[in-house]
Tab-separated table of C-alpha atoms and ligand atoms in Angstrom:
chain	number	residue	atom	x	y	z
A	1	MET	CA	-21.641	60.209	83.532
A	2	ARG	CA	-20.308	59.025	80.176
A	3	HIS	CA	-21.659	56.716	77.475
A	4	PHE	CA	-19.526	54.715	75.013
A	5	LEU	CA	-21.148	55.100	71.611
A	6	THR	CA	-18.138	55.917	69.413
A	7	LEU	CA	-14.382	56.316	69.863
A	8	ASP	CA	-14.819	59.858	68.612
A	9	ASP	CA	-16.275	60.807	72.005
A	10	PHE	CA	-12.978	59.958	73.729
A	11	SER	CA	-9.595	61.644	73.868
A	12	LYS	CA	-6.377	59.828	73.056
A	13	ASP	CA	-5.459	59.812	76.758
A	14	GLU	CA	-8.817	58.324	77.720
A	15	ILE	CA	-8.527	55.559	75.112
A	16	LEU	CA	-5.010	54.703	76.324
A	17	GLU	CA	-6.184	54.791	79.946
A	18	ILE	CA	-8.922	52.246	79.158
A	19	ILE	CA	-6.503	50.010	77.213
A	20	ASN	CA	-3.983	50.075	80.068
A	21	LEU	CA	-6.731	49.204	82.525
A	22	GLY	CA	-7.720	46.327	80.215
A	23	LEU	CA	-4.142	45.021	80.190
A	24	GLN	CA	-4.055	45.190	83.986
A	25	ILE	CA	-7.425	43.410	84.325
A	26	LYS	CA	-6.260	40.771	81.826
A	27	LYS	CA	-3.143	40.108	83.911
A	28	GLU	CA	-5.274	39.767	87.051
A	29	ALA	CA	-7.683	37.424	85.240
A	30	ARG	CA	-4.800	35.256	84.006
A	31	GLU	CA	-3.729	34.901	87.654
A	32	ARG	CA	-7.355	33.963	88.497
A	33	ASN	CA	-7.424	37.120	90.584
A	34	PHE	CA	-10.893	38.401	89.702
A	35	LYS	CA	-11.411	41.628	91.602
A	36	PRO	CA	-15.068	42.574	92.180
A	37	TYR	CA	-14.752	46.031	90.621
A	38	LEU	CA	-18.506	46.024	89.816
A	39	LYS	CA	-19.836	43.979	92.705
A	40	ASP	CA	-23.606	43.399	92.471
A	41	GLN	CA	-23.984	45.597	89.386
A	42	LYS	CA	-26.388	44.600	86.638
A	43	LEU	CA	-25.731	44.972	82.904
A	44	ALA	CA	-28.702	44.900	80.513
A	45	MET	CA	-27.657	43.581	77.080
A	46	ILE	CA	-30.058	44.381	74.238
A	47	PHE	CA	-29.468	42.454	71.009
A	48	GLU	CA	-31.267	43.383	67.800
A	49	LYS	CA	-28.754	41.219	65.874
A	50	SER	CA	-26.908	37.930	66.443
A	51	SER	CA	-23.668	37.643	68.364
A	52	THR	CA	-21.188	35.130	69.717
A	53	ARG	CA	-18.255	37.201	70.996
A	54	THR	CA	-20.075	40.309	72.171
A	55	ARG	CA	-22.660	38.376	74.122
A	56	VAL	CA	-20.222	35.950	75.743
A	57	SER	CA	-17.541	38.541	76.518
A	58	PHE	CA	-19.953	40.962	78.177
A	59	GLU	CA	-21.755	38.211	80.083
A	60	VAL	CA	-18.566	36.497	81.292
A	61	GLY	CA	-16.890	39.861	81.861
A	62	MET	CA	-19.649	41.128	84.119
A	63	HIS	CA	-19.546	37.866	86.078
A	64	GLU	CA	-15.770	38.173	86.525
A	65	LEU	CA	-16.258	41.720	87.820
A	66	GLY	CA	-18.676	40.513	90.503
A	67	GLY	CA	-21.869	41.582	88.738
A	68	MET	CA	-24.364	39.938	86.421
A	69	ALA	CA	-25.653	40.421	82.875
A	70	LEU	CA	-29.102	39.966	81.349
A	71	PHE	CA	-29.399	38.822	77.743
A	72	LEU	CA	-32.329	40.657	76.158
A	73	SER	CA	-32.955	39.595	72.588
A	74	LYS	CA	-35.285	41.912	70.690
A	75	ASN	CA	-37.515	38.916	70.012
A	76	ASP	CA	-38.048	38.385	73.710
A	77	ILE	CA	-38.517	41.926	75.031
A	78	GLN	CA	-41.223	44.405	74.163
A	79	ILE	CA	-39.143	46.542	71.773
A	80	GLY	CA	-39.800	43.720	69.287
A	81	ARG	CA	-43.517	44.538	69.640
A	82	GLY	CA	-43.036	48.272	69.303
A	83	GLU	CA	-42.325	49.555	72.824
A	84	PRO	CA	-40.399	52.801	72.299
A	85	ILE	CA	-36.646	52.816	72.918
A	86	LYS	CA	-37.024	55.842	75.177
A	87	ASP	CA	-39.351	53.907	77.481
A	88	THR	CA	-37.091	50.852	77.425
A	89	ALA	CA	-34.154	53.092	78.372
A	90	ARG	CA	-36.003	54.535	81.356
A	91	VAL	CA	-37.200	51.141	82.608
A	92	LEU	CA	-33.766	49.524	82.314
A	93	SER	CA	-32.170	52.534	84.038
A	94	ARG	CA	-34.378	51.896	87.080
A	95	MET	CA	-33.318	48.252	87.356
A	96	CYS	CA	-29.814	48.008	85.882
A	97	ASP	CA	-26.493	49.838	86.311
A	98	MET	CA	-25.412	49.832	82.648
A	99	ILE	CA	-26.889	49.076	79.241
A	100	MET	CA	-25.043	47.488	76.321
A	101	ALA	CA	-26.870	47.387	73.001
A	102	ARG	CA	-26.270	45.881	69.567
A	103	VAL	CA	-28.585	47.699	67.217
A	104	ASN	CA	-29.526	47.996	63.564
A	105	SER	CA	-29.465	51.782	63.499
A	106	HIS	CA	-26.921	53.907	65.356
A	107	GLU	CA	-29.767	56.346	66.064
A	108	THR	CA	-31.269	53.753	68.414
A	109	LEU	CA	-28.145	54.004	70.579
A	110	VAL	CA	-28.311	57.786	70.563
A	111	GLU	CA	-31.948	57.607	71.675
A	112	LEU	CA	-31.122	55.039	74.368
A	113	ALA	CA	-28.334	57.250	75.706
A	114	LYS	CA	-30.566	60.315	75.661
A	115	PHE	CA	-33.160	58.701	77.918
A	116	SER	CA	-30.934	56.451	80.018
A	117	SER	CA	-29.695	57.546	83.423
A	118	VAL	CA	-27.020	54.814	83.357
A	119	PRO	CA	-24.084	54.460	80.913
A	120	VAL	CA	-24.913	53.038	77.466
A	121	ILE	CA	-22.293	51.014	75.538
A	122	ASN	CA	-22.284	50.373	71.775
A	123	GLY	CA	-22.032	46.630	71.114
A	124	LEU	CA	-22.194	47.284	67.324
A	125	SER	CA	-24.365	49.505	65.191
A	126	ASP	CA	-24.639	50.020	61.444
A	127	LYS	CA	-22.073	52.823	61.802
A	128	PHE	CA	-19.528	51.748	64.445
A	129	HIS	CA	-18.119	48.828	66.430
A	130	PRO	CA	-15.898	50.536	69.024
A	131	MET	CA	-15.588	47.622	71.486
A	132	GLN	CA	-13.959	45.555	68.749
A	133	LEU	CA	-11.409	48.270	68.053
A	134	LEU	CA	-10.357	48.471	71.700
A	135	ALA	CA	-9.667	44.725	71.634
A	136	ASP	CA	-7.838	45.098	68.307
A	137	PHE	CA	-5.606	47.861	69.606
A	138	MET	CA	-4.867	45.927	72.796
A	139	THR	CA	-3.767	42.985	70.618
A	140	ILE	CA	-1.613	45.250	68.457
A	141	LEU	CA	0.236	46.471	71.567
A	142	GLU	CA	0.678	42.907	72.800
A	143	TYR	CA	2.321	41.998	69.495
A	144	GLY	CA	4.857	44.759	70.044
A	145	TRP	CA	3.657	47.472	67.655
A	146	GLU	CA	3.622	51.101	68.746
A	147	ILE	CA	1.611	54.063	67.522
A	148	VAL	CA	4.757	55.626	66.076
A	149	ASN	CA	5.820	52.635	63.967
A	150	MET	CA	2.578	50.974	62.937
A	151	SER	CA	0.554	51.195	59.758
A	152	VAL	CA	-2.765	49.421	59.376
A	153	ALA	CA	-4.170	48.227	56.053
A	154	TYR	CA	-7.911	47.556	56.079
A	155	ILE	CA	-9.060	45.621	52.998
A	156	GLY	CA	-12.763	45.245	52.193
A	157	ASP	CA	-16.091	46.878	52.828
A	158	GLY	CA	-16.361	50.485	54.055
A	159	ASN	CA	-18.539	49.438	56.993
A	160	ASN	CA	-18.933	49.780	60.768
A	161	MET	CA	-15.504	48.205	61.341
A	162	THR	CA	-13.823	50.535	58.854
A	163	HIS	CA	-15.482	53.560	60.427
A	164	SER	CA	-14.191	52.532	63.829
A	165	TRP	CA	-10.685	52.060	62.396
A	166	LEU	CA	-10.937	55.616	61.041
A	167	MET	CA	-11.820	56.858	64.514
A	168	LEU	CA	-9.078	54.911	66.271
A	169	ALA	CA	-6.339	55.914	63.811
A	170	SER	CA	-7.362	59.542	63.809
A	171	LYS	CA	-7.612	59.751	67.598
A	172	LEU	CA	-4.378	57.911	68.383
A	173	GLY	CA	-2.437	59.247	65.394
A	174	PHE	CA	-1.302	56.244	63.374
A	175	GLU	CA	-1.356	55.491	59.651
A	176	LEU	CA	-4.438	53.760	58.230
A	177	ARG	CA	-4.800	52.721	54.603
A	178	VAL	CA	-8.310	51.709	53.566
A	179	ALA	CA	-8.880	49.796	50.330
A	180	THR	CA	-12.489	49.192	49.288
A	181	PRO	CA	-13.989	48.308	45.908
A	182	LYS	CA	-15.563	51.199	44.031
A	183	GLY	CA	-19.033	51.877	45.409
A	184	TYR	CA	-18.215	50.462	48.871
A	185	GLU	CA	-16.262	53.440	50.215
A	186	VAL	CA	-16.538	54.677	53.792
A	187	ASP	CA	-19.162	57.202	54.881
A	188	SER	CA	-17.976	60.644	53.758
A	189	GLU	CA	-19.059	62.446	56.954
A	190	ILE	CA	-17.214	59.969	59.163
A	191	LEU	CA	-14.146	60.276	56.934
A	192	ALA	CA	-14.283	64.067	57.234
A	193	ARG	CA	-14.418	63.787	61.029
A	194	ALA	CA	-11.430	61.434	60.997
A	195	MET	CA	-9.458	63.794	58.751
A	196	LYS	CA	-10.157	66.615	61.184
A	197	ASN	CA	-9.005	64.508	64.138
A	198	CYS	CA	-5.775	63.761	62.238
A	199	GLU	CA	-4.935	67.476	62.204
A	200	ILE	CA	-4.563	67.218	65.992
A	201	SER	CA	-3.211	63.683	66.378
A	202	GLY	CA	-0.825	63.572	63.413
A	203	GLY	CA	-2.588	60.465	62.096
A	204	LYS	CA	-2.554	59.698	58.372
A	205	ILE	CA	-5.430	58.232	56.375
A	206	ILE	CA	-5.074	56.924	52.844
A	207	ILE	CA	-8.181	55.918	50.882
A	208	THR	CA	-7.796	53.777	47.775
A	209	ASN	CA	-9.530	51.156	45.620
A	210	ASP	CA	-6.280	49.196	45.264
A	211	PRO	CA	-5.678	46.531	47.956
A	212	LYS	CA	-2.021	46.117	46.924
A	213	GLU	CA	-1.310	49.798	47.442
A	214	ALA	CA	-2.881	49.606	50.912
A	215	VAL	CA	-1.033	46.475	52.049
A	216	ARG	CA	2.463	47.321	50.765
A	217	GLY	CA	4.730	47.549	53.845
A	218	ALA	CA	1.814	47.574	56.313
A	219	THR	CA	2.576	46.234	59.793
A	220	ILE	CA	-1.028	45.245	60.486
A	221	VAL	CA	-3.430	43.881	57.884
A	222	THR	CA	-7.117	43.475	58.665
A	223	THR	CA	-10.425	42.797	56.988
A	224	ASP	CA	-14.063	42.034	57.794
A	225	THR	CA	-16.933	40.192	56.166
A	226	TRP	CA	-18.113	41.514	52.813
A	227	VAL	CA	-21.708	40.887	53.897
A	228	SER	CA	-22.567	42.493	57.222
A	229	MET	CA	-25.587	41.486	59.260
A	230	GLY	CA	-28.682	42.792	57.498
A	231	GLN	CA	-27.075	42.750	54.014
A	232	GLU	CA	-27.790	39.093	53.263
A	233	ASP	CA	-29.961	40.001	50.249
A	234	GLU	CA	-26.953	41.636	48.569
A	235	LYS	CA	-24.664	38.655	49.120
A	236	GLU	CA	-24.276	37.520	45.495
A	237	LYS	CA	-23.689	40.996	44.128
A	238	ARG	CA	-21.189	41.766	46.868
A	239	ILE	CA	-19.215	38.601	46.239
A	240	ARG	CA	-18.923	39.652	42.591
A	241	ASP	CA	-18.005	43.249	43.421
A	242	PHE	CA	-15.352	42.275	45.978
A	243	ALA	CA	-13.360	40.089	43.560
A	244	GLY	CA	-9.655	40.800	44.113
A	245	PHE	CA	-10.168	41.902	47.711
A	246	CYS	CA	-9.481	38.562	49.415
A	247	VAL	CA	-6.536	38.774	51.828
A	248	ASP	CA	-4.612	35.749	50.557
A	249	GLU	CA	-0.937	34.797	50.681
A	250	ASN	CA	-0.107	36.876	47.597
A	251	LEU	CA	-1.566	40.016	49.116
A	252	MET	CA	-0.060	39.315	52.559
A	253	SER	CA	3.374	38.856	50.971
A	254	LEU	CA	3.384	42.598	50.202
A	255	ALA	CA	3.028	43.529	53.885
A	256	ASP	CA	5.865	43.900	56.393
A	257	LYS	CA	7.437	40.453	56.852
A	258	ASN	CA	6.439	40.449	60.536
A	259	ALA	CA	2.964	41.816	59.867
A	260	THR	CA	0.116	40.938	62.216
A	261	PHE	CA	-3.217	39.921	60.679
A	262	LEU	CA	-6.411	40.683	62.563
A	263	HIS	CA	-10.028	39.708	61.940
A	264	CYS	CA	-12.919	40.692	64.203
A	265	LEU	CA	-14.725	37.426	63.341
A	266	PRO	CA	-16.837	35.711	62.191
A	267	ALA	CA	-14.540	34.998	59.213
A	268	TYR	CA	-15.646	33.667	55.850
A	269	ARG	CA	-12.766	31.723	54.319
A	270	GLY	CA	-12.362	32.020	50.598
A	271	TYR	CA	-14.090	35.402	50.619
A	272	GLU	CA	-12.473	38.229	52.636
A	273	VAL	CA	-9.592	35.992	53.822
A	274	SER	CA	-8.001	32.777	52.581
A	275	GLU	CA	-7.858	29.702	54.766
A	276	ALA	CA	-4.034	29.807	54.661
A	277	VAL	CA	-3.752	33.414	55.862
A	278	PHE	CA	-6.369	32.840	58.537
A	279	GLU	CA	-4.671	29.754	59.955
A	280	ALA	CA	-1.176	31.271	59.735
A	281	HIS	CA	-2.407	34.086	61.977
A	282	ALA	CA	-4.850	32.144	64.160
A	283	ASP	CA	-2.952	32.952	67.373
A	284	GLU	CA	-3.287	36.679	66.736
A	285	ILE	CA	-6.944	36.388	65.735
A	286	PHE	CA	-7.962	34.429	68.816
A	287	ASP	CA	-5.918	36.658	71.129
A	288	GLU	CA	-7.911	39.477	69.552
A	289	ALA	CA	-11.171	37.644	70.284
A	290	GLU	CA	-10.141	37.020	73.908
A	291	ASN	CA	-9.213	40.672	74.311
A	292	ARG	CA	-12.853	41.632	73.790
A	293	LEU	CA	-13.399	40.223	77.274
A	294	HIS	CA	-10.652	42.210	78.967
A	295	ALA	CA	-11.067	45.461	77.030
A	296	GLN	CA	-14.792	45.527	77.753
A	297	LYS	CA	-14.306	44.838	81.447
A	298	ALA	CA	-12.034	47.888	81.424
A	299	VAL	CA	-14.707	49.965	79.653
A	300	MET	CA	-17.341	49.039	82.231
A	301	VAL	CA	-15.017	49.709	85.188
A	302	TRP	CA	-13.914	53.008	83.631
A	303	LEU	CA	-17.499	54.136	82.953
A	304	ASP	CA	-18.403	53.252	86.537
A	305	THR	CA	-15.651	55.493	87.915
A	306	LYS	CA	-16.983	58.421	85.853
A	307	ARG	CA	-20.350	58.529	87.579
A	308	LYS	CA	-19.029	58.642	91.137
B	401	CP	N1	-16.698	40.473	66.416
B	401	CP	C1	-17.937	40.423	66.955
B	401	CP	O1	-18.514	41.428	67.369
B	401	CP	O2	-18.474	39.170	67.024
B	401	CP	P1	-19.970	38.800	67.381
B	401	CP	O3	-20.834	39.279	66.246
B	401	CP	O4	-19.968	37.305	67.497
B	401	CP	O5	-20.367	39.463	68.665
B	402	NVA	N1	-19.387	44.284	59.802
B	402	NVA	C1	-19.876	43.135	60.544
B	402	NVA	C2	-19.172	43.012	61.848
B	402	NVA	C3	-19.515	41.758	62.619
B	402	NVA	C4	-18.838	41.688	63.959
B	402	NVA	C5	-21.382	43.260	60.726
B	402	NVA	O1	-21.865	44.350	61.027
B	402	NVA	O2	-22.072	42.251	60.580
């Protein structure tokens, strides 16, 4: 049995296998041909933080696969009153076939996985957001980019999204340039892991504090909020510190002329991205959002095959 906590736990071939399955499931869904790959299975969805896309895509996805999903907000279940994660994991394992969790601390996921007898999926932690990256990569392929000719520029905070980009680039072997303001760099241990992966994959990672250097010639430009969930108290300071890191038309003009712009959403116009850049690339961004649905169905189907 496998869990899906970070992309680092998967080989390049496994990631590509899941993406290809996602593309196939998307095609079937577009033809309204919903195959009951997970008939009668139950997905428990624990949320310690808010969500639009993750909740809806997992809930709709499980329905389309012939199963059902339970939304378990931390305010409504006993973990909010102190029931240990390890007990929650064992109870849910007795009643459900998979667990998806969005958590404050990545350690909570590790603990869940340790005590769960069913697969556990990371729906976002403070360290990683792997489901988003599968959808992002699926979108990149749909827009015609290939591992060999793509370069991704990530502009903004060195956060859970950035860490997952580091994992994806270093596993698949493409070029990733990360530009953060000073003091908002990526986690050094995660960067070291990514650098090690690159020795095998041939991936290239460039770390800078200069957004222009990162974007120049890039085929994919991406960003994320400057204020992640749980950082609301730092909002004013962050807005000051991130001056010059907005992906606006000037910055985008340095990228490849056919560059794709991605945003995991929610987007804050006038901060990490300008209204003009966002709307010019809205088709790509909302394809990316839709691909959460299909990529995650593929993850659940794939994880199911691994326990049989
Ligand atoms: N991108 C993403 O995970 O969105 P939600 O927070 O709405 O789930
Ligand atoms: N970095 C953001 C991603 C939201 C999908 C956060 O953690 O809030």
